[in-house]
Short mmCIF file of C-alpha atoms and ligand atoms in Angstrom, two decimals:
data_model
loop_
_atom_site.label_atom_id
_atom_site.label_comp_id
_atom_site.label_asym_id
_atom_site.label_seq_id
_atom_site.Cartn_x
_atom_site.Cartn_y
_atom_site.Cartn_z
CA MET A 619 70.37 40.11 133.39
CA SER A 620 70.86 41.76 129.97
CA GLU A 621 72.51 45.17 129.76
CA ASP A 622 69.39 46.63 128.06
CA LEU A 623 67.09 45.47 130.88
CA GLU A 624 69.47 46.94 133.45
CA ASN A 625 69.59 50.26 131.52
CA THR A 626 65.79 50.38 131.44
CA ARG A 627 65.61 49.70 135.18
CA GLN A 628 68.14 52.44 135.93
CA PHE A 629 66.27 54.90 133.72
CA LEU A 630 62.95 54.07 135.41
CA HIS A 631 64.41 54.37 138.92
CA ARG A 632 65.54 57.90 138.12
CA HIS A 633 62.34 58.74 136.19
CA HIS A 634 60.35 57.58 139.26
CA GLY A 635 62.16 60.17 141.39
CA GLY A 636 65.03 57.95 142.61
CA ASP A 637 62.82 56.30 145.24
CA GLY A 638 61.15 53.09 144.03
CA HIS A 639 59.33 52.53 147.30
CA ARG A 640 57.62 55.93 147.08
CA ALA A 641 56.87 55.48 143.38
CA ALA A 642 55.12 52.16 144.08
CA GLU A 643 53.15 53.78 146.94
CA ARG A 644 52.09 56.63 144.63
CA THR A 645 50.95 54.16 141.97
CA MET A 646 48.83 52.36 144.54
CA THR A 647 47.23 55.51 145.95
CA SER A 648 46.44 56.88 142.45
CA HIS A 649 44.91 53.60 141.28
CA GLU A 650 41.28 54.52 142.00
CA ARG A 651 41.64 57.95 140.42
CA ASN A 652 43.19 56.44 137.26
CA HIS A 653 40.58 53.67 137.08
CA ASP A 654 37.46 55.68 137.92
CA GLU A 655 33.93 55.17 136.59
CA GLY A 656 34.89 57.02 133.37
CA PHE A 657 37.72 54.56 132.80
CA TRP A 658 35.52 51.50 133.39
CA ALA A 659 32.76 52.84 131.11
CA PHE A 660 35.36 53.32 128.36
CA TRP A 661 36.80 49.85 128.99
CA ARG A 662 33.37 48.18 128.83
CA LYS A 663 32.47 50.11 125.68
CA HIS A 664 35.56 48.98 123.77
CA VAL A 665 36.39 45.54 125.15
CA SER A 666 34.48 42.44 124.10
CA SER A 667 31.80 41.29 126.56
CA GLU A 668 32.56 37.63 125.80
CA SER A 669 33.74 35.46 128.66
CA GLU A 670 37.17 33.80 128.77
CA LEU A 671 39.14 36.72 127.39
CA HIS A 672 42.91 36.94 127.56
CA VAL A 673 43.65 40.43 128.92
CA VAL A 674 47.14 41.93 129.24
CA ASP A 675 48.19 44.95 131.31
CA LEU A 676 51.40 46.51 129.96
CA GLY A 677 53.50 48.15 132.71
CA CYS A 678 51.08 46.76 135.28
CA GLY A 679 52.85 48.25 138.34
CA PRO A 680 51.48 46.57 141.50
CA ALA A 681 48.79 44.85 139.33
CA LEU A 682 45.79 46.42 141.10
CA PHE A 683 43.85 46.72 137.81
CA LEU A 684 44.40 43.05 137.01
CA LYS A 685 43.39 41.99 140.54
CA GLN A 686 40.17 43.99 140.21
CA LEU A 687 39.50 42.34 136.84
CA ALA A 688 40.25 38.91 138.33
CA MET A 689 37.56 39.46 140.98
CA GLN A 690 35.00 40.57 138.37
CA HIS A 691 35.94 37.82 135.87
CA PRO A 692 37.45 34.70 137.42
CA GLU A 693 37.08 33.08 133.98
CA TYR A 694 39.50 35.52 132.28
CA ARG A 695 43.16 34.74 131.67
CA LEU A 696 45.19 37.74 132.88
CA THR A 697 48.81 38.65 132.23
CA GLY A 698 50.76 41.59 133.63
CA ILE A 699 54.08 42.77 132.19
CA GLU A 700 56.40 44.75 134.44
CA VAL A 701 60.13 45.40 134.79
CA ALA A 702 60.70 47.58 137.89
CA PRO A 703 61.67 45.43 140.92
CA TYR A 704 59.96 47.80 143.40
CA MET A 705 56.66 47.44 141.48
CA LEU A 706 57.01 43.67 141.18
CA ALA A 707 57.66 43.47 144.95
CA ARG A 708 54.15 44.92 145.59
CA ILE A 709 52.34 42.15 143.73
CA GLU A 710 51.12 40.01 146.63
CA ASP A 711 48.21 37.55 146.88
CA LYS A 712 48.15 36.86 143.17
CA PRO A 713 44.85 35.32 142.01
CA ASP A 714 45.11 31.93 140.24
CA ASN A 715 44.21 33.36 136.84
CA LEU A 716 46.91 36.06 136.95
CA GLU A 717 50.41 35.56 135.59
CA ILE A 718 53.14 38.20 135.90
CA ARG A 719 55.96 38.30 133.37
CA ILE A 720 59.15 40.33 133.58
CA ALA A 721 59.96 41.93 130.23
CA ASP A 722 61.34 45.20 128.89
CA LEU A 723 58.57 46.73 126.78
CA ASN A 724 61.10 48.92 124.94
CA ALA A 725 62.24 45.82 123.10
CA PRO A 726 59.87 42.90 123.75
CA GLY A 727 60.73 39.78 121.75
CA GLU A 728 58.07 38.52 119.33
CA GLU A 729 57.91 35.32 121.36
CA VAL A 730 56.52 36.99 124.52
CA PHE A 731 53.01 36.04 123.30
CA PRO A 732 51.86 33.78 120.45
CA MET A 733 50.41 35.54 117.41
CA ASP A 734 46.69 36.49 117.70
CA SER A 735 46.49 35.35 121.32
CA ILE A 736 45.32 38.50 123.18
CA ASP A 737 41.75 39.86 123.26
CA ALA A 738 42.39 43.17 125.03
CA CYS A 739 45.38 45.13 126.25
CA LEU A 740 45.74 48.10 128.59
CA ALA A 741 48.67 50.55 128.60
CA ASN A 742 47.89 52.96 131.43
CA MET A 743 50.56 55.67 131.82
CA LEU A 744 53.19 53.38 130.31
CA ILE A 745 54.01 54.80 126.89
CA HIS A 746 55.68 58.05 128.04
CA GLU A 747 58.11 55.89 130.08
CA LEU A 748 59.31 53.98 127.00
CA PHE A 749 62.30 55.20 124.97
CA GLN A 750 60.07 54.78 121.88
CA PRO A 751 56.68 53.06 121.50
CA MET A 752 56.90 51.73 117.92
CA VAL A 753 58.45 48.32 118.60
CA LEU A 754 55.77 47.64 121.21
CA PHE A 755 52.95 48.83 118.90
CA GLN A 756 54.24 46.53 116.15
CA ARG A 757 54.42 43.58 118.54
CA LEU A 758 50.89 44.33 119.77
CA HIS A 759 49.63 44.29 116.19
CA HIS A 760 51.07 40.78 115.96
CA TRP A 761 49.88 39.54 119.37
CA ILE A 762 46.35 41.02 119.61
CA LYS A 763 43.64 39.15 117.73
CA PRO A 764 42.19 40.94 114.67
CA GLY A 765 39.30 43.01 116.08
CA GLY A 766 40.84 42.93 119.58
CA SER A 767 41.32 46.11 121.60
CA LEU A 768 44.14 48.27 122.88
CA ILE A 769 43.20 50.88 125.48
CA LEU A 770 45.87 53.50 126.06
CA THR A 771 45.92 56.35 128.58
CA ASP A 772 48.79 58.79 128.87
CA ASN A 773 49.94 62.34 129.39
CA ILE A 774 50.12 64.47 126.28
CA ARG A 775 52.31 67.39 125.34
CA GLN A 776 51.19 70.60 127.02
CA PRO A 777 52.63 74.09 126.57
CA LEU A 778 55.88 74.41 128.51
CA GLU A 779 54.89 77.67 130.20
CA GLN A 780 51.64 76.03 131.40
CA PHE A 781 53.71 73.20 132.94
CA LEU A 782 56.02 75.69 134.69
CA ARG A 783 53.09 77.72 136.06
CA HIS A 784 51.49 74.52 137.37
CA ARG A 785 54.75 73.36 138.96
CA PHE A 786 55.64 76.72 140.55
CA PRO A 787 52.26 78.33 141.24
CA ALA A 788 53.67 80.96 143.65
CA THR A 789 56.64 82.00 141.48
CA ASP A 790 56.80 85.25 139.54
CA PHE A 791 59.35 84.27 136.88
CA SER A 792 60.09 87.92 136.08
CA LYS A 793 61.27 88.68 139.63
CA ASP A 794 61.91 85.62 141.79
CA SER A 795 65.31 83.96 141.77
CA LEU A 796 65.21 80.42 140.47
CA SER A 797 67.22 77.45 141.67
CA PRO A 798 69.19 75.99 138.74
CA GLN A 799 68.68 72.49 140.19
CA ASP A 800 64.88 72.96 140.35
CA MET A 801 64.88 74.20 136.77
CA ASN A 802 67.12 71.35 135.56
CA ASP A 803 64.80 68.82 137.20
CA SER A 804 61.66 70.57 135.90
CA PHE A 805 62.78 70.69 132.30
CA ARG A 806 63.90 67.04 132.43
CA ASP A 807 60.53 66.04 133.93
CA TYR A 808 58.66 68.07 131.33
CA PHE A 809 60.37 66.36 128.41
CA GLU A 810 60.04 62.90 129.98
CA HIS A 811 56.33 63.22 130.84
CA ASN A 812 54.94 65.27 127.94
CA ARG A 813 56.37 63.51 124.93
CA TYR A 814 53.55 63.05 122.40
CA THR A 815 50.47 64.91 121.26
CA ALA A 816 47.12 63.09 121.26
CA ASP A 817 47.22 63.16 117.48
CA GLU A 818 50.72 61.64 117.38
CA PHE A 819 49.56 58.75 119.56
CA ALA A 820 46.70 58.10 117.13
CA ARG A 821 48.91 58.36 114.00
CA LEU A 822 51.60 56.06 115.45
CA LEU A 823 48.96 53.44 116.28
CA GLU A 824 47.59 53.68 112.74
CA LEU A 825 51.09 53.29 111.30
CA ALA A 826 51.42 50.05 113.29
CA GLY A 827 48.14 48.61 111.95
CA PHE A 828 45.50 49.80 114.45
CA GLU A 829 42.28 51.67 113.78
CA VAL A 830 41.60 54.39 116.37
CA THR A 831 37.92 54.11 117.29
CA ASP A 832 37.61 56.57 120.19
CA GLN A 833 39.66 59.28 121.89
CA GLN A 834 38.90 61.30 125.04
CA ARG A 835 40.58 64.30 126.62
CA LEU A 836 41.42 63.89 130.31
CA LYS A 837 42.84 66.17 133.04
CA GLU A 838 41.72 69.39 131.29
CA GLY A 839 43.52 68.35 128.12
CA ARG A 840 46.77 67.24 129.78
CA ALA A 841 46.14 63.52 129.05
CA THR A 842 44.33 61.36 126.54
CA ARG A 843 42.51 58.02 126.54
CA ILE A 844 42.44 56.11 123.26
CA ALA A 845 40.65 52.98 122.09
CA ALA A 846 42.25 51.24 119.12
CA ARG A 847 41.05 48.14 117.28
CA ASN A 848 43.56 45.76 115.76
CA THR A 849 43.10 45.18 112.03
C1 SAM B 1177 53.15 55.26 135.75
S1 SAM B 1177 53.29 53.57 136.13
C2 SAM B 1177 51.61 53.00 135.87
C3 SAM B 1177 51.35 51.65 136.48
C4 SAM B 1177 49.98 51.06 136.17
N1 SAM B 1177 49.81 50.86 134.74
C5 SAM B 1177 48.89 51.93 136.73
O1 SAM B 1177 48.18 52.56 135.94
O2 SAM B 1177 48.74 51.99 137.95
C6 SAM B 1177 54.10 52.89 134.68
C7 SAM B 1177 54.54 51.47 134.88
O3 SAM B 1177 55.14 50.98 133.68
C8 SAM B 1177 56.32 50.27 134.02
N2 SAM B 1177 57.25 50.34 132.89
C9 SAM B 1177 57.83 51.45 132.39
N3 SAM B 1177 58.67 51.13 131.39
C10 SAM B 1177 58.63 49.79 131.25
C11 SAM B 1177 59.29 48.88 130.38
N4 SAM B 1177 60.20 49.29 129.50
N5 SAM B 1177 58.99 47.56 130.48
C12 SAM B 1177 58.07 47.13 131.41
N6 SAM B 1177 57.42 47.95 132.27
C13 SAM B 1177 57.70 49.27 132.19
C14 SAM B 1177 56.85 51.02 135.23
O4 SAM B 1177 57.76 50.26 135.98
C15 SAM B 1177 55.57 51.33 135.98
O5 SAM B 1177 55.19 50.29 136.84
#
């Protein structure tokens, strides 16, 4: 295994709270909430209704989204990309039209997909876990067909004091004593989960050759959902 892949895995294990098993469980229990009717309406609005699409889920976790899509569209070709072993271990009963590939999306090689070979891509809660998203965005511009779609959902930067109030709802910061360890962990989590503004996501996608066609606010403004069309 390359040193970079191992570094990414170590980073993710810590980012996921040091317990891969629990992180995979959490991803499975939050699946329905993250792929609710609002998500599917957005997906249907921005993804081609043609049959036989090639759809890719970036950071697919236990691949529940792709399995759902496989049931709805047995004629699709589906590919999931994932790197964390504890997520990969949850992908059981893989449908025939689903392929899982292990790759580090911080630095995916151009050869992972042929040029202009993907119709639609999903990146659900992946981008904040990457060290930087630009290499991936550039690769996607190369891999997605012109006119094809990228749907991206992620947390966005929120005011730090709002994050602290949400995390410690019963704490009066002017009086209560604070545990240094709790604060260290909180500030690290804040900067790892709240990295970009909604506008920065849109501008970075445009820099990489996408046209942003739709953007929604989610979770009372703490997350965004973006549809981008490849040019
Ligand atoms: C928050 S989870 C979301 C999983 C899934 N997309 C969902 O919505 O249920 C983010 C996923 O991206 C994967 N991931 C993060 N960084 C990655 C990287 N550099 N390469 C490949 N996968 C990555 C994680 O292992 C994790 O499974």
